[in-house]
XYZ file of C-alpha atoms in Angstrom:
401
model
C 73.107 -48.618 71.780
C 73.697 -45.328 69.361
C 70.413 -43.699 69.364
C 70.059 -42.228 65.367
C 69.733 -39.100 63.774
C 68.299 -37.945 60.070
C 69.215 -34.831 59.912
C 66.645 -33.869 56.500
C 68.758 -30.821 54.609
C 72.704 -30.013 54.387
C 72.014 -26.034 55.063
C 73.340 -23.105 57.307
C 71.541 -25.080 60.141
C 72.928 -29.085 59.546
C 76.455 -28.187 58.865
C 76.553 -26.664 62.016
C 74.350 -29.768 63.889
C 77.041 -32.627 61.416
C 80.079 -31.273 63.763
C 77.868 -30.435 66.984
C 76.353 -33.275 67.686
C 77.845 -35.584 70.075
C 78.574 -39.507 66.987
C 79.744 -40.839 69.633
C 75.919 -41.450 71.103
C 74.318 -40.829 68.279
C 74.822 -42.335 64.673
C 74.307 -39.249 62.792
C 73.074 -39.007 58.778
C 71.968 -36.573 56.851
C 70.204 -37.146 53.554
C 70.630 -33.845 50.834
C 68.921 -33.232 47.475
C 71.114 -31.499 46.038
C 74.909 -33.406 44.648
C 76.079 -31.211 47.331
C 75.923 -29.998 51.155
C 75.779 -25.561 52.077
C 74.592 -24.750 48.143
C 72.429 -21.875 49.531
C 75.346 -21.089 51.797
C 77.730 -21.097 49.337
C 75.483 -18.850 46.359
C 74.285 -16.085 49.732
C 78.861 -15.928 49.524
C 78.931 -14.680 45.595
C 79.082 -11.294 47.087
C 81.542 -12.086 49.894
C 80.155 -13.846 53.082
C 78.135 -11.640 56.048
C 78.781 -14.463 58.424
C 77.099 -12.395 61.313
C 77.271 -8.760 62.208
C 79.526 -7.411 64.861
C 76.079 -5.394 66.705
C 76.121 -5.477 70.542
C 74.219 -8.546 72.292
C 71.088 -6.508 73.571
C 70.320 -5.177 69.761
C 71.131 -7.906 68.303
C 67.534 -10.153 68.709
C 65.731 -7.295 68.876
C 66.132 -7.405 65.486
C 63.944 -11.381 64.448
C 60.834 -11.103 64.312
C 59.671 -12.057 66.725
C 62.327 -12.645 68.902
C 61.265 -13.724 71.762
C 61.129 -17.974 70.747
C 64.886 -16.622 69.475
C 66.169 -15.118 72.463
C 67.689 -18.632 73.846
C 69.639 -20.117 71.454
C 70.890 -16.534 70.968
C 71.989 -16.505 74.246
C 73.020 -19.777 74.248
C 75.005 -19.430 70.974
C 75.292 -15.749 70.263
C 76.987 -13.870 67.619
C 80.689 -13.196 69.363
C 80.445 -17.173 70.563
C 80.279 -18.453 66.701
C 83.246 -16.136 65.549
C 84.773 -17.703 68.329
C 83.726 -21.100 67.991
C 85.115 -20.158 63.804
C 88.398 -19.308 64.927
C 88.948 -22.691 66.265
C 88.209 -23.911 63.108
C 91.024 -21.170 61.618
C 88.605 -19.255 60.052
C 89.565 -15.942 60.505
C 86.998 -12.794 60.476
C 87.122 -8.922 60.134
C 83.864 -6.063 61.082
C 83.689 -4.432 57.358
C 82.284 -0.647 57.540
C 79.218 -0.871 58.331
C 79.750 -3.947 61.011
C 78.698 -6.573 59.448
C 81.350 -10.041 59.399
C 83.356 -11.726 56.527
C 85.183 -14.495 56.793
C 89.927 -12.925 56.076
C 90.324 -11.267 53.122
C 91.701 -13.696 50.559
C 89.589 -16.653 52.518
C 87.312 -17.514 49.944
C 83.507 -18.332 50.717
C 83.881 -21.742 49.349
C 87.476 -22.513 52.015
C 84.951 -22.149 54.612
C 82.182 -24.580 53.577
C 85.322 -26.843 53.269
C 86.012 -26.515 57.057
C 82.506 -27.329 58.247
C 82.972 -30.547 55.817
C 86.150 -31.176 57.093
C 84.639 -30.811 60.366
C 81.973 -33.119 59.813
C 83.585 -35.669 58.473
C 86.464 -36.433 61.207
C 83.001 -35.956 63.278
C 82.389 -39.405 60.993
C 78.858 -37.906 59.901
C 76.973 -39.600 56.914
C 76.001 -37.772 54.467
C 73.847 -38.602 51.448
C 73.228 -36.278 48.717
C 71.131 -36.618 46.614
C 68.491 -37.597 48.265
C 64.751 -36.355 47.571
C 62.071 -36.238 51.018
C 59.546 -38.401 49.244
C 57.350 -39.711 52.579
C 57.147 -39.017 56.104
C 55.422 -42.150 57.390
C 53.477 -43.297 60.838
C 57.265 -43.893 63.673
C 59.337 -41.344 62.273
C 60.170 -43.459 59.518
C 61.284 -41.334 56.004
C 61.195 -42.210 52.738
C 64.028 -40.419 49.921
C 63.728 -41.141 46.564
C 67.781 -41.738 45.130
C 68.134 -42.060 41.152
C 64.975 -45.283 40.988
C 65.003 -45.656 44.435
C 62.225 -45.291 47.679
C 64.682 -45.103 50.318
C 63.056 -46.605 54.455
C 65.226 -44.594 56.587
C 63.266 -44.825 60.501
C 65.067 -43.047 63.281
C 65.421 -42.331 66.830
C 65.785 -38.194 66.366
C 64.552 -36.421 63.211
C 66.065 -33.062 62.597
C 64.221 -31.262 59.618
C 66.426 -28.355 58.601
C 64.971 -27.940 54.423
C 64.519 -23.977 54.468
C 62.107 -21.583 53.156
C 60.752 -20.951 50.106
C 63.713 -18.150 49.066
C 65.736 -19.262 46.164
C 64.669 -22.406 44.659
C 67.312 -22.727 42.667
C 69.138 -24.014 44.960
C 66.844 -26.169 46.323
C 64.879 -23.582 48.700
C 61.285 -23.565 47.535
C 59.425 -24.805 49.987
C 58.250 -28.258 48.569
C 58.247 -30.083 51.805
C 55.642 -28.234 53.400
C 53.051 -30.973 52.140
C 54.112 -33.156 53.513
C 54.522 -31.398 57.510
C 50.553 -29.964 57.556
C 49.448 -34.265 56.327
C 50.726 -34.480 59.983
C 48.111 -31.537 61.099
C 51.485 -28.681 61.291
C 49.690 -25.140 61.044
C 51.852 -23.964 57.844
C 51.944 -20.458 57.474
C 51.435 -19.085 53.973
C 55.331 -18.144 52.559
C 55.808 -14.264 51.571
C 59.083 -12.717 50.763
C 61.626 -10.964 52.798
C 64.794 -9.313 52.261
C 62.990 -8.431 48.536
C 62.570 -6.083 45.742
C 59.662 -3.386 46.509
C 57.661 -2.446 44.203
C 56.925 0.918 43.361
C 55.575 3.158 40.141
C 57.152 5.475 39.067
C 57.020 8.655 37.302
C 56.898 7.167 33.693
C 59.376 10.164 32.521
C 62.230 9.370 34.966
C 62.198 5.994 35.213
C 65.246 5.098 32.327
C 67.078 8.526 34.196
C 66.945 6.252 38.213
C 67.305 2.725 36.760
C 70.425 1.061 38.617
C 70.470 4.610 40.904
C 71.223 4.676 43.784
C 70.562 6.371 46.933
C 73.365 7.025 49.323
C 73.213 7.478 53.490
C 69.697 8.504 53.631
C 67.145 7.427 56.128
C 63.369 5.177 54.994
C 60.847 5.286 57.691
C 58.159 2.476 57.262
C 55.315 2.030 60.842
C 57.221 4.489 63.067
C 60.719 2.742 62.436
C 63.352 4.027 60.699
C 66.784 2.779 59.004
C 70.191 4.114 58.037
C 70.747 2.953 54.782
C 70.946 3.209 51.157
C 68.811 1.419 48.733
C 68.762 1.153 44.983
C 66.031 2.044 42.263
C 65.112 -0.369 39.739
C 62.075 0.061 36.698
C 59.858 -1.544 38.766
C 60.429 0.004 42.251
C 62.763 -0.043 45.440
C 65.395 -2.932 46.786
C 68.970 -3.048 49.121
C 69.533 -2.674 52.215
C 68.111 0.399 53.780
C 64.943 -1.107 52.581
C 65.316 -4.973 53.929
C 65.136 -4.690 57.486
C 61.628 -2.700 57.156
C 60.083 -5.861 55.224
C 57.689 -6.890 58.646
C 56.437 -3.194 58.279
C 55.897 -2.834 54.399
C 54.669 -6.336 54.362
C 51.685 -4.891 57.304
C 50.676 -2.050 55.682
C 50.465 -3.823 52.773
C 48.099 -6.968 54.412
C 45.911 -3.800 55.338
C 45.777 -1.097 53.579
C 47.150 -2.645 49.827
C 49.549 -0.424 50.450
C 52.326 0.816 51.989
C 53.901 4.177 51.961
C 58.111 5.475 53.709
C 59.429 8.129 54.128
C 63.000 8.998 52.635
C 65.710 10.983 54.577
C 67.499 12.250 51.957
C 70.319 14.706 55.052
C 68.843 12.469 58.130
C 71.716 14.636 59.667
C 70.520 18.506 58.972
C 67.470 19.575 60.659
C 65.130 20.984 58.433
C 65.477 24.306 59.953
C 69.640 24.684 58.629
C 68.094 23.185 54.881
C 66.121 26.037 55.062
C 68.628 27.790 56.592
C 70.754 27.232 53.310
C 68.118 27.040 50.845
C 67.405 30.961 51.679
C 71.115 32.011 51.203
C 70.764 30.729 47.277
C 72.425 34.111 45.805
C 69.367 35.341 43.096
C 71.454 34.305 40.381
C 72.380 31.167 41.348
C 70.294 28.010 39.872
C 68.182 26.309 42.247
C 69.774 22.956 40.687
C 73.429 23.492 41.054
C 72.314 25.468 44.598
C 71.012 22.400 45.632
C 73.752 19.560 44.279
C 76.831 22.450 45.705
C 75.027 23.240 49.229
C 73.038 20.979 50.493
C 75.415 17.670 48.593
C 72.358 16.205 47.122
C 73.490 14.371 43.698
C 71.416 14.627 40.614
C 69.676 11.563 41.299
C 67.883 13.328 44.067
C 67.500 16.051 42.187
C 65.285 14.574 39.580
C 63.472 12.711 42.066
C 62.513 16.373 43.717
C 61.888 17.735 40.160
C 59.050 14.433 39.388
C 57.433 14.458 43.125
C 57.050 18.594 43.195
C 55.479 21.105 40.525
C 58.135 23.704 39.124
C 56.333 26.264 42.174
C 56.695 24.023 44.898
C 60.703 23.410 43.688
C 59.813 26.815 44.041
C 58.967 26.724 46.925
C 61.768 26.916 49.552
C 59.761 25.860 52.205
C 58.303 23.154 50.786
C 61.374 22.046 48.500
C 63.006 21.904 52.642
C 60.270 19.754 53.553
C 59.990 17.240 50.857
C 64.385 16.709 51.358
C 63.003 15.896 54.981
C 60.008 13.774 54.258
C 60.462 12.207 50.379
C 57.241 10.112 50.761
C 56.834 6.249 48.057
C 53.786 4.028 48.014
C 55.095 0.828 47.456
C 52.467 -1.778 45.313
C 53.614 -5.299 46.751
C 57.094 -6.944 47.145
C 58.722 -8.538 44.478
C 59.065 -11.970 43.458
C 59.072 -14.483 46.058
C 61.848 -16.750 44.018
C 64.283 -13.373 44.158
C 63.838 -12.721 47.081
C 66.468 -13.306 49.853
C 64.511 -15.182 52.880
C 60.553 -15.919 53.308
C 59.023 -15.416 56.621
C 56.482 -18.050 56.908
C 55.870 -21.971 57.640
C 56.184 -23.998 60.477
C 54.231 -22.196 63.166
C 55.746 -20.868 66.502
C 53.091 -22.352 68.493
C 53.822 -25.746 67.298
C 57.497 -25.914 68.478
C 58.613 -26.333 72.291
C 61.408 -24.496 73.184
C 63.752 -26.799 72.066
C 62.388 -27.172 68.510
C 60.492 -30.822 69.530
C 56.895 -30.159 67.093
C 54.810 -30.721 69.446
C 52.715 -33.138 68.172
C 55.553 -34.875 66.891
C 57.453 -36.434 69.777
C 61.782 -36.646 69.013
C 60.888 -34.483 65.762
C 62.897 -31.087 64.859
C 62.595 -28.237 62.563
C 64.393 -25.346 62.818
C 66.383 -22.489 60.474
C 63.810 -21.197 57.900
C 61.401 -23.727 58.196
C 60.119 -21.195 60.328
C 57.844 -18.155 60.347
C 59.853 -15.696 61.936
C 61.466 -12.167 59.877
C 65.364 -11.518 59.929
C 67.142 -8.908 58.062
C 69.940 -8.989 55.685
C 73.084 -8.160 57.482
C 74.104 -11.740 58.803
C 71.017 -12.571 60.772
C 69.950 -15.138 58.695
C 72.832 -17.620 58.769
C 73.068 -16.206 62.188
C 69.347 -17.489 63.708
C 70.900 -20.444 62.080
C 73.352 -21.443 63.425
C 72.531 -20.928 66.307
C 69.666 -22.262 67.429
C 71.523 -25.628 65.346
C 74.228 -25.538 68.614
C 71.267 -24.511 70.577
C 69.499 -27.955 69.710
C 72.897 -30.154 69.729
C 73.978 -29.186 72.535
C 70.129 -29.637 73.781
C 70.192 -33.103 72.496
C 73.983 -33.723 73.521
C 73.003 -33.508 77.000
C 69.812 -35.646 77.586
C 70.810 -39.377 78.647
C 69.204 -42.194 77.567
């Protein structure tokens, strides 16, 4: 007799599990509270579906905080393995200029999702939408509310894929924590990651910088450096250049209530070279025009420099050149968690074993953003979900009952 596997949640982890679990061995069902699977998956793809990253595998694993709990899963099903898996389904990919991996041009996110769903259908997995988990009882009994009916589901194996607390409009709201916490499992508070960060800009420049982008800069925080770009907002900054520094920023905010980041406007030029270029300015040339022409600084760079330097310091080549290389900003807090791309927090990693089984709940597993780990944008978060799900499905498929 086949074992009954219940997957709770219908995001990226659930999609891979439903594709890969052996339905000759398991009776597999997915229960999702939304009207369809993959809601957050589709929202994430609105700006281009970044499936994974092309980075070499040695460096790839270092992008996670902590990385150790995830290493076995990634080595089992890496970014290269995932790309090959997609190709076998007919989803070809290309690598963007930033190293990110996307479906080939012309393949829409909904087509990628439908490819998953077709494989799931062929795998004879039952899908129950508009089913909200309401209770988690003894002996692996789950209670789902559908309409006005409360359904009791008894399972041999339960796999929770309920996500974190970012983008609640997609159903990822973290409400599940109360049910899991009742079982004596440690739940760490959710915190925003890959999010906006607040800075108290000088009032005089807010209207001038809002919505502007600083490109080709380096950002340093807590000894970690990242190259990229950031968007300036009226309340602070956001963007791919700052997201990977989320762990370092949070640590400083927690310890000091403030975090310092340092921008290098010209990472490819040394301090000495910048000073040399500034010293070459003819006396009759305006310093602002010289900065734009010979250092290729934008109006926004200049606006920031003028706002954070006195007129005397701005005209001092030694001070100005150092500010170009070390433009310090103070972050006061993270942006709202509901606007964050992802979250940390959730199930403490010490509560799971090497196969993602909850140590206090035999035959109950938790994977994906439910777990307290951090992954940057750029395809790393999705890859972690697919890797964990593929690892777990292969482990379960190999077990002899």
